[in-house]
PDB file of C-alpha atoms in Angstrom:
ATOM      1  CA  UNK A 160      -7.587 -26.683  37.541  1.00  0.00           C
ATOM      2  CA  UNK A 161      -5.362 -27.293  40.640  1.00  0.00           C
ATOM      3  CA  UNK A 162      -2.086 -26.093  41.346  1.00  0.00           C
ATOM      4  CA  UNK A 163       1.157 -28.073  43.268  1.00  0.00           C
ATOM      5  CA  UNK A 164       3.327 -26.354  45.785  1.00  0.00           C
ATOM      6  CA  UNK A 165       6.206 -27.406  48.120  1.00  0.00           C
ATOM      7  CA  UNK A 166       6.146 -25.888  51.447  1.00  0.00           C
ATOM      8  CA  UNK A 167       7.817 -26.331  54.930  1.00  0.00           C
ATOM      9  CA  UNK A 168       7.074 -25.364  58.697  1.00  0.00           C
ATOM     10  CA  UNK A 169       8.533 -25.575  62.067  1.00  0.00           C
ATOM     11  CA  UNK A 170       7.952 -29.011  64.038  1.00  0.00           C
ATOM     12  CA  UNK A 171       6.083 -28.110  67.661  1.00  0.00           C
ATOM     13  CA  UNK A 172       9.977 -28.560  69.365  1.00  0.00           C
ATOM     14  CA  UNK A 173      11.553 -26.355  66.308  1.00  0.00           C
ATOM     15  CA  UNK A 174      14.501 -29.147  66.162  1.00  0.00           C
ATOM     16  CA  UNK A 175      13.446 -30.107  61.659  1.00  0.00           C
ATOM     17  CA  UNK A 176      12.011 -28.625  59.440  1.00  0.00           C
ATOM     18  CA  UNK A 177       8.955 -30.438  58.254  1.00  0.00           C
ATOM     19  CA  UNK A 178       8.392 -30.121  54.292  1.00  0.00           C
ATOM     20  CA  UNK A 179       5.588 -30.931  52.708  1.00  0.00           C
ATOM     21  CA  UNK A 180       3.276 -30.728  49.637  1.00  0.00           C
ATOM     22  CA  UNK A 181      -0.389 -28.350  49.665  1.00  0.00           C
ATOM     23  CA  UNK A 182      -2.810 -29.115  46.720  1.00  0.00           C
ATOM     24  CA  UNK A 183      -5.616 -26.444  45.767  1.00  0.00           C
ATOM     25  CA  UNK A 184      -8.120 -25.637  43.371  1.00  0.00           C
ATOM     26  CA  UNK A 185      -7.084 -22.034  41.011  1.00  0.00           C
ATOM     27  CA  UNK A 186      -9.722 -19.293  42.383  1.00  0.00           C
ATOM     28  CA  UNK A 187      -9.364 -16.966  45.245  1.00  0.00           C
ATOM     29  CA  UNK A 188     -12.609 -17.619  46.689  1.00  0.00           C
ATOM     30  CA  UNK A 189     -11.990 -19.820  50.058  1.00  0.00           C
ATOM     31  CA  UNK A 190     -12.306 -23.621  50.248  1.00  0.00           C
ATOM     32  CA  UNK A 191     -12.275 -26.729  52.644  1.00  0.00           C
ATOM     33  CA  UNK A 192      -9.172 -27.589  54.274  1.00  0.00           C
ATOM     34  CA  UNK A 193      -7.837 -30.608  54.762  1.00  0.00           C
ATOM     35  CA  UNK A 194      -4.491 -32.273  56.680  1.00  0.00           C
ATOM     36  CA  UNK A 195      -3.971 -36.335  55.699  1.00  0.00           C
ATOM     37  CA  UNK A 196      -1.856 -37.636  58.790  1.00  0.00           C
ATOM     38  CA  UNK A 197       0.400 -40.472  57.323  1.00  0.00           C
ATOM     39  CA  UNK A 198       0.901 -44.212  59.237  1.00  0.00           C
ATOM     40  CA  UNK A 199       3.222 -45.617  60.527  1.00  0.00           C
ATOM     41  CA  UNK A 200       6.929 -46.474  59.684  1.00  0.00           C
ATOM     42  CA  UNK A 201       9.712 -44.458  57.425  1.00  0.00           C
ATOM     43  CA  UNK A 202       6.581 -42.914  54.722  1.00  0.00           C
ATOM     44  CA  UNK A 203       6.926 -40.390  53.351  1.00  0.00           C
ATOM     45  CA  UNK A 204       4.101 -37.721  51.963  1.00  0.00           C
ATOM     46  CA  UNK A 205       2.717 -39.258  48.456  1.00  0.00           C
ATOM     47  CA  UNK A 206       2.242 -42.705  50.639  1.00  0.00           C
ATOM     48  CA  UNK A 207       5.836 -44.565  49.506  1.00  0.00           C
ATOM     49  CA  UNK A 208       8.687 -45.961  51.531  1.00  0.00           C
ATOM     50  CA  UNK A 209      12.003 -46.456  50.167  1.00  0.00           C
ATOM     51  CA  UNK A 210      12.422 -48.639  47.074  1.00  0.00           C
ATOM     52  CA  UNK A 211       7.926 -49.786  47.365  1.00  0.00           C
ATOM     53  CA  UNK A 212       6.251 -46.559  46.327  1.00  0.00           C
ATOM     54  CA  UNK A 213       2.156 -46.692  46.585  1.00  0.00           C
ATOM     55  CA  UNK A 214       1.602 -43.631  46.197  1.00  0.00           C
ATOM     56  CA  UNK A 215      -1.114 -43.660  48.514  1.00  0.00           C
ATOM     57  CA  UNK A 216      -1.527 -40.219  50.379  1.00  0.00           C
ATOM     58  CA  UNK A 217      -0.191 -38.556  47.298  1.00  0.00           C
ATOM     59  CA  UNK A 218      -3.478 -40.259  45.251  1.00  0.00           C
ATOM     60  CA  UNK A 219      -5.621 -39.180  48.573  1.00  0.00           C
ATOM     61  CA  UNK A 220      -5.192 -36.288  47.992  1.00  0.00           C
ATOM     62  CA  UNK A 221      -5.886 -35.938  44.258  1.00  0.00           C
ATOM     63  CA  UNK A 222      -9.102 -37.047  45.363  1.00  0.00           C
ATOM     64  CA  UNK A 223      -8.739 -33.913  47.917  1.00  0.00           C
ATOM     65  CA  UNK A 224      -8.525 -31.479  45.537  1.00  0.00           C
ATOM     66  CA  UNK A 225      -9.637 -32.830  42.299  1.00  0.00           C
ATOM     67  CA  UNK A 226     -12.915 -34.202  43.214  1.00  0.00           C
ATOM     68  CA  UNK A 227     -14.004 -32.604  45.998  1.00  0.00           C
ATOM     69  CA  UNK A 228     -11.591 -28.957  45.717  1.00  0.00           C
ATOM     70  CA  UNK A 229     -10.108 -28.980  49.304  1.00  0.00           C
ATOM     71  CA  UNK A 230      -7.558 -27.805  49.972  1.00  0.00           C
ATOM     72  CA  UNK A 231      -4.491 -30.097  51.029  1.00  0.00           C
ATOM     73  CA  UNK A 232      -1.343 -30.859  53.060  1.00  0.00           C
ATOM     74  CA  UNK A 233       0.431 -33.524  53.189  1.00  0.00           C
ATOM     75  CA  UNK A 234       3.751 -33.850  54.583  1.00  0.00           C
ATOM     76  CA  UNK A 235       7.086 -35.751  55.515  1.00  0.00           C
ATOM     77  CA  UNK A 236       6.768 -36.820  59.240  1.00  0.00           C
ATOM     78  CA  UNK A 237      10.593 -35.869  60.865  1.00  0.00           C
ATOM     79  CA  UNK A 238      12.995 -37.966  60.029  1.00  0.00           C
ATOM     80  CA  UNK A 239      11.508 -39.081  56.994  1.00  0.00           C
ATOM     81  CA  UNK A 240      12.092 -38.365  53.078  1.00  0.00           C
ATOM     82  CA  UNK A 241      13.107 -34.444  52.951  1.00  0.00           C
ATOM     83  CA  UNK A 242      11.894 -33.789  56.602  1.00  0.00           C
ATOM     84  CA  UNK A 243      15.345 -33.865  57.523  1.00  0.00           C
ATOM     85  CA  UNK A 244      18.992 -32.225  60.281  1.00  0.00           C
ATOM     86  CA  UNK A 245      21.071 -34.522  59.841  1.00  0.00           C
ATOM     87  CA  UNK A 246      20.655 -36.168  62.727  1.00  0.00           C
ATOM     88  CA  UNK A 247      20.841 -39.734  60.909  1.00  0.00           C
ATOM     89  CA  UNK A 248      18.204 -41.326  64.234  1.00  0.00           C
ATOM     90  CA  UNK A 249      16.167 -38.579  64.056  1.00  0.00           C
ATOM     91  CA  UNK A 250      13.036 -40.691  63.368  1.00  0.00           C
ATOM     92  CA  UNK A 251      14.184 -43.935  65.141  1.00  0.00           C
ATOM     93  CA  UNK A 252      14.267 -41.973  67.934  1.00  0.00           C
ATOM     94  CA  UNK A 253      10.766 -40.047  67.570  1.00  0.00           C
ATOM     95  CA  UNK A 254       7.727 -40.719  69.674  1.00  0.00           C
ATOM     96  CA  UNK A 255       4.188 -40.901  69.198  1.00  0.00           C
ATOM     97  CA  UNK A 256       4.144 -38.024  71.454  1.00  0.00           C
ATOM     98  CA  UNK A 257       6.302 -35.926  68.870  1.00  0.00           C
ATOM     99  CA  UNK A 258       4.552 -36.864  66.135  1.00  0.00           C
ATOM    100  CA  UNK A 259       0.853 -35.775  67.446  1.00  0.00           C
ATOM    101  CA  UNK A 260       2.232 -32.523  68.319  1.00  0.00           C
ATOM    102  CA  UNK A 261       3.557 -32.225  64.329  1.00  0.00           C
ATOM    103  CA  UNK A 262       0.016 -32.730  63.137  1.00  0.00           C
ATOM    104  CA  UNK A 263      -0.715 -28.988  65.546  1.00  0.00           C
ATOM    105  CA  UNK A 264       2.239 -27.255  63.625  1.00  0.00           C
ATOM    106  CA  UNK A 265       0.978 -28.668  60.268  1.00  0.00           C
ATOM    107  CA  UNK A 266      -2.390 -28.093  61.158  1.00  0.00           C
ATOM    108  CA  UNK A 267      -1.470 -24.212  62.473  1.00  0.00           C
ATOM    109  CA  UNK A 268      -0.077 -23.874  59.193  1.00  0.00           C
ATOM    110  CA  UNK A 269      -2.505 -24.785  56.776  1.00  0.00           C
ATOM    111  CA  UNK A 270      -5.088 -22.549  58.404  1.00  0.00           C
ATOM    112  CA  UNK A 271      -3.154 -19.226  57.831  1.00  0.00           C
ATOM    113  CA  UNK A 272      -3.358 -20.270  54.250  1.00  0.00           C
ATOM    114  CA  UNK A 273      -5.042 -17.273  52.512  1.00  0.00           C
ATOM    115  CA  UNK A 274      -7.539 -18.886  50.714  1.00  0.00           C
ATOM    116  CA  UNK A 275      -8.221 -21.999  53.964  1.00  0.00           C
ATOM    117  CA  UNK A 276     -12.180 -22.011  55.404  1.00  0.00           C
ATOM    118  CA  UNK A 277     -11.242 -22.528  59.138  1.00  0.00           C
ATOM    119  CA  UNK A 278     -14.437 -23.187  59.771  1.00  0.00           C
ATOM    120  CA  UNK A 279     -14.711 -26.152  57.194  1.00  0.00           C
ATOM    121  CA  UNK A 280     -11.495 -28.130  58.203  1.00  0.00           C
ATOM    122  CA  UNK A 281     -10.535 -31.835  58.414  1.00  0.00           C
ATOM    123  CA  UNK A 282      -8.162 -34.073  60.128  1.00  0.00           C
ATOM    124  CA  UNK A 283      -7.713 -37.496  57.891  1.00  0.00           C
ATOM    125  CA  UNK A 284      -5.891 -40.187  59.337  1.00  0.00           C
ATOM    126  CA  UNK A 285      -3.996 -43.156  57.877  1.00  0.00           C
ATOM    127  CA  UNK A 286      -3.045 -45.974  60.164  1.00  0.00           C
ATOM    128  CA  UNK A 287      -1.108 -45.180  62.725  1.00  0.00           C
ATOM    129  CA  UNK A 288      -2.674 -41.456  61.363  1.00  0.00           C
ATOM    130  CA  UNK A 289      -5.810 -42.484  62.828  1.00  0.00           C
ATOM    131  CA  UNK A 290      -4.654 -44.692  66.024  1.00  0.00           C
ATOM    132  CA  UNK A 291      -3.485 -41.139  67.236  1.00  0.00           C
ATOM    133  CA  UNK A 292      -6.041 -38.355  65.782  1.00  0.00           C
ATOM    134  CA  UNK A 293      -8.074 -39.027  69.057  1.00  0.00           C
ATOM    135  CA  UNK A 294      -5.089 -37.066  71.262  1.00  0.00           C
ATOM    136  CA  UNK A 295      -4.426 -34.669  68.302  1.00  0.00           C
ATOM    137  CA  UNK A 296      -7.712 -33.631  68.622  1.00  0.00           C
ATOM    138  CA  UNK A 297      -7.397 -33.217  72.322  1.00  0.00           C
ATOM    139  CA  UNK A 298      -3.734 -30.889  71.991  1.00  0.00           C
ATOM    140  CA  UNK A 299      -5.911 -28.746  68.945  1.00  0.00           C
ATOM    141  CA  UNK A 300      -8.203 -28.199  71.792  1.00  0.00           C
ATOM    142  CA  UNK A 301      -6.346 -27.184  75.107  1.00  0.00           C
ATOM    143  CA  UNK A 302      -4.189 -24.777  72.460  1.00  0.00           C
ATOM    144  CA  UNK A 303      -6.985 -23.287  71.528  1.00  0.00           C
ATOM    145  CA  UNK A 304      -6.303 -23.217  68.034  1.00  0.00           C
ATOM    146  CA  UNK A 305      -9.315 -25.500  66.345  1.00  0.00           C
ATOM    147  CA  UNK A 306     -11.520 -27.709  66.511  1.00  0.00           C
ATOM    148  CA  UNK A 307     -12.022 -29.115  63.124  1.00  0.00           C
ATOM    149  CA  UNK A 308     -14.994 -30.055  61.466  1.00  0.00           C
ATOM    150  CA  UNK A 309     -14.376 -33.677  61.033  1.00  0.00           C
ATOM    151  CA  UNK A 310     -12.371 -36.528  61.631  1.00  0.00           C
ATOM    152  CA  UNK A 311     -11.954 -38.484  58.798  1.00  0.00           C
ATOM    153  CA  UNK A 312     -10.292 -41.680  60.024  1.00  0.00           C
ATOM    154  CA  UNK A 313      -8.851 -44.939  58.108  1.00  0.00           C
ATOM    155  CA  UNK A 314      -7.567 -47.704  58.983  1.00  0.00           C
ATOM    156  CA  UNK A 315      -6.879 -47.857  62.763  1.00  0.00           C
ATOM    157  CA  UNK A 316      -9.467 -45.651  64.890  1.00  0.00           C
ATOM    158  CA  UNK A 317     -10.431 -48.122  67.827  1.00  0.00           C
ATOM    159  CA  UNK A 318      -6.852 -49.757  68.175  1.00  0.00           C
ATOM    160  CA  UNK A 319      -3.913 -49.429  69.963  1.00  0.00           C
ATOM    161  CA  UNK A 320      -0.348 -50.511  68.459  1.00  0.00           C
ATOM    162  CA  UNK A 321      -0.539 -53.525  70.920  1.00  0.00           C
ATOM    163  CA  UNK A 322      -3.791 -54.455  69.206  1.00  0.00           C
ATOM    164  CA  UNK A 323      -2.393 -54.544  66.105  1.00  0.00           C
ATOM    165  CA  UNK A 324       0.547 -55.917  66.840  1.00  0.00           C
ATOM    166  CA  UNK A 325      -1.548 -59.336  67.900  1.00  0.00           C
ATOM    167  CA  UNK A 326      -3.611 -58.898  65.390  1.00  0.00           C
ATOM    168  CA  UNK A 327      -1.174 -59.405  63.013  1.00  0.00           C
ATOM    169  CA  UNK A 328       1.220 -61.792  64.434  1.00  0.00           C
ATOM    170  CA  UNK A 329      -2.269 -64.414  64.388  1.00  0.00           C
ATOM    171  CA  UNK A 330      -2.256 -62.664  60.673  1.00  0.00           C
ATOM    172  CA  UNK A 331       0.959 -64.017  60.265  1.00  0.00           C
ATOM    173  CA  UNK A 332       0.460 -67.430  62.101  1.00  0.00           C
ATOM    174  CA  UNK A 333      -2.766 -68.263  59.983  1.00  0.00           C
ATOM    175  CA  UNK A 334      -0.137 -67.702  56.497  1.00  0.00           C
ATOM    176  CA  UNK A 335       2.423 -69.753  58.589  1.00  0.00           C
ATOM    177  CA  UNK A 336       0.144 -72.766  58.675  1.00  0.00           C
ATOM    178  CA  UNK A 337      -1.594 -72.351  55.310  1.00  0.00           C
ATOM    179  CA  UNK A 338       1.654 -72.080  53.704  1.00  0.00           C
ATOM    180  CA  UNK A 339       3.000 -74.410  50.613  1.00  0.00           C
ATOM    181  CA  UNK A 340       6.631 -72.588  50.750  1.00  0.00           C
ATOM    182  CA  UNK A 341       9.848 -74.231  51.579  1.00  0.00           C
ATOM    183  CA  UNK A 342       9.946 -70.722  54.090  1.00  0.00           C
ATOM    184  CA  UNK A 343       6.246 -71.467  55.383  1.00  0.00           C
ATOM    185  CA  UNK A 344       7.242 -75.170  55.846  1.00  0.00           C
ATOM    186  CA  UNK A 345      10.470 -73.904  57.609  1.00  0.00           C
ATOM    187  CA  UNK A 346       8.781 -71.753  59.796  1.00  0.00           C
ATOM    188  CA  UNK A 347       6.243 -73.881  61.516  1.00  0.00           C
ATOM    189  CA  UNK A 348       8.848 -75.453  62.206  1.00  0.00           C
ATOM    190  CA  UNK A 349      10.842 -72.660  64.632  1.00  0.00           C
ATOM    191  CA  UNK A 350       7.592 -71.114  65.459  1.00  0.00           C
ATOM    192  CA  UNK A 351       4.030 -71.208  67.418  1.00  0.00           C
ATOM    193  CA  UNK A 352       1.617 -68.390  68.257  1.00  0.00           C
ATOM    194  CA  UNK A 353       2.418 -68.041  71.436  1.00  0.00           C
ATOM    195  CA  UNK A 354       6.597 -67.128  70.536  1.00  0.00           C
ATOM    196  CA  UNK A 355       4.241 -64.902  68.548  1.00  0.00           C
ATOM    197  CA  UNK A 356       2.862 -63.264  71.402  1.00  0.00           C
ATOM    198  CA  UNK A 357       6.056 -63.941  73.338  1.00  0.00           C
ATOM    199  CA  UNK A 358       8.203 -61.551  71.256  1.00  0.00           C
ATOM    200  CA  UNK A 359       5.258 -58.920  71.965  1.00  0.00           C
ATOM    201  CA  UNK A 360       5.333 -59.022  75.630  1.00  0.00           C
ATOM    202  CA  UNK A 361       9.351 -59.153  75.614  1.00  0.00           C
ATOM    203  CA  UNK A 362       9.785 -56.005  72.990  1.00  0.00           C
ATOM    204  CA  UNK A 363       6.981 -54.148  76.115  1.00  0.00           C
ATOM    205  CA  UNK A 364       9.733 -55.048  79.023  1.00  0.00           C
ATOM    206  CA  UNK A 365      12.834 -54.024  76.787  1.00  0.00           C
ATOM    207  CA  UNK A 366      11.063 -49.942  76.220  1.00  0.00           C
ATOM    208  CA  UNK A 367       9.607 -50.078  79.476  1.00  0.00           C
ATOM    209  CA  UNK A 368      12.850 -51.094  81.866  1.00  0.00           C
ATOM    210  CA  UNK A 369      14.612 -47.728  79.651  1.00  0.00           C
ATOM    211  CA  UNK A 370      14.088 -44.426  79.188  1.00  0.00           C
ATOM    212  CA  UNK A 371      16.262 -44.206  76.391  1.00  0.00           C
ATOM    213  CA  UNK A 372      14.477 -43.313  73.131  1.00  0.00           C
ATOM    214  CA  UNK A 373      16.253 -45.917  71.052  1.00  0.00           C
ATOM    215  CA  UNK A 374      18.137 -49.326  71.495  1.00  0.00           C
ATOM    216  CA  UNK A 375      20.416 -50.681  69.605  1.00  0.00           C
ATOM    217  CA  UNK A 376      21.362 -54.136  69.368  1.00  0.00           C
ATOM    218  CA  UNK A 377      24.103 -56.142  67.720  1.00  0.00           C
ATOM    219  CA  UNK A 378      26.322 -53.893  66.870  1.00  0.00           C
ATOM    220  CA  UNK A 379      24.388 -51.418  65.419  1.00  0.00           C
ATOM    221  CA  UNK A 380      22.673 -53.956  63.170  1.00  0.00           C
ATOM    222  CA  UNK A 381      19.127 -53.393  64.561  1.00  0.00           C
ATOM    223  CA  UNK A 382      17.448 -50.838  66.241  1.00  0.00           C
ATOM    224  CA  UNK A 383      14.633 -50.254  68.739  1.00  0.00           C
ATOM    225  CA  UNK A 384      12.357 -46.830  68.805  1.00  0.00           C
ATOM    226  CA  UNK A 385      12.342 -47.053  72.032  1.00  0.00           C
ATOM    227  CA  UNK A 386      10.446 -43.742  72.909  1.00  0.00           C
ATOM    228  CA  UNK A 387       7.707 -44.810  69.795  1.00  0.00           C
ATOM    229  CA  UNK A 388       6.690 -47.716  71.404  1.00  0.00           C
ATOM    230  CA  UNK A 389       7.003 -47.334  75.070  1.00  0.00           C
ATOM    231  CA  UNK A 390       3.876 -44.405  74.361  1.00  0.00           C
ATOM    232  CA  UNK A 391       2.344 -46.204  71.534  1.00  0.00           C
ATOM    233  CA  UNK A 392       1.980 -49.370  74.795  1.00  0.00           C
ATOM    234  CA  UNK A 393       0.581 -46.764  76.573  1.00  0.00           C
ATOM    235  CA  UNK A 394      -1.401 -45.258  74.751  1.00  0.00           C
ATOM    236  CA  UNK A 395      -4.314 -48.399  75.920  1.00  0.00           C
ATOM    237  CA  UNK A 396      -8.017 -48.955  74.348  1.00  0.00           C
ATOM    238  CA  UNK A 397      -9.098 -46.884  77.874  1.00  0.00           C
ATOM    239  CA  UNK A 398      -7.100 -43.740  77.246  1.00  0.00           C
ATOM    240  CA  UNK A 399      -7.794 -44.063  72.817  1.00  0.00           C
ATOM    241  CA  UNK A 400     -11.309 -44.495  74.647  1.00  0.00           C
ATOM    242  CA  UNK A 401     -11.162 -41.095  77.077  1.00  0.00           C
ATOM    243  CA  UNK A 402      -9.525 -39.179  74.828  1.00  0.00           C
ATOM    244  CA  UNK A 403     -12.921 -39.991  72.063  1.00  0.00           C
ATOM    245  CA  UNK A 404     -15.474 -39.496  75.055  1.00  0.00           C
ATOM    246  CA  UNK A 405     -14.455 -36.445  74.451  1.00  0.00           C
ATOM    247  CA  UNK A 406     -13.813 -35.718  70.634  1.00  0.00           C
ATOM    248  CA  UNK A 407     -16.683 -33.257  69.825  1.00  0.00           C
ATOM    249  CA  UNK A 408     -16.660 -33.234  65.449  1.00  0.00           C
ATOM    250  CA  UNK A 409     -18.013 -35.041  63.044  1.00  0.00           C
ATOM    251  CA  UNK A 410     -16.353 -38.405  62.467  1.00  0.00           C
ATOM    252  CA  UNK A 411     -16.277 -41.124  59.764  1.00  0.00           C
ATOM    253  CA  UNK A 412     -14.611 -44.156  60.350  1.00  0.00           C
ATOM    254  CA  UNK A 413     -13.462 -46.709  57.037  1.00  0.00           C
ATOM    255  CA  UNK A 414     -11.907 -50.151  57.826  1.00  0.00           C
ATOM    256  CA  UNK A 415     -10.875 -52.531  54.752  1.00  0.00           C
ATOM    257  CA  UNK A 416     -13.028 -55.449  55.609  1.00  0.00           C
ATOM    258  CA  UNK A 417     -10.534 -57.485  54.395  1.00  0.00           C
ATOM    259  CA  UNK A 418      -6.875 -55.190  55.941  1.00  0.00           C
ATOM    260  CA  UNK A 419      -4.927 -57.504  56.835  1.00  0.00           C
ATOM    261  CA  UNK A 420      -2.949 -55.031  58.799  1.00  0.00           C
ATOM    262  CA  UNK A 421      -5.520 -53.758  61.748  1.00  0.00           C
ATOM    263  CA  UNK A 422     -10.078 -54.308  61.834  1.00  0.00           C
TER     264      UNK A 422
END
């Protein structure tokens, strides 16, 4: 038997209260614990985005708690679902650094729970959550919070956002070339592999030539999360490798061979 409890805790900068769920096996004994760090986009604690309800993270939490007997925390990132503060642009103005530091606060909150065995803490990151995990580990170490026993990195570790975006552009072009619909026929006449890559280069120039957190275009119809892109573009492979080399936790990396988003 398990319990599911709604919880909340402050963000690292106290600008928003982060809302989450803790699932726990019943009992009074100490248990291993895990924080789920979600992927990029406006995805909530369950793994849903708007009308797209995949429940990836709620199912993962069920596995951790029901099958492994762990205490699991998952939460809505800042500006998403119930982690809001009245600023409609909070999610779009948040950077990679904000998200990583919020993971630190989530970890502190989970470690403070009475049944958590602090010697058996695991952080699980998916997609962007996996990409930023070496940075999270550094923050935990620098703040003297803890060294997690393990890091579980799903579909994303070892790549930067830029390399993932370029890979996705290549995969998109393959779909366009092999497509047999009117849409793919039209796209073959409007786009080329170079144009798709140039879009990424143009985006890099836009976000790196401003200090704004958000770029608003076309009378507010287009909003670019400039801070998020800028920080991710700076978080390149050499930086990821540098931080990863200092990780002393046990690490398990899992990526699907047919994953169309990461490799």
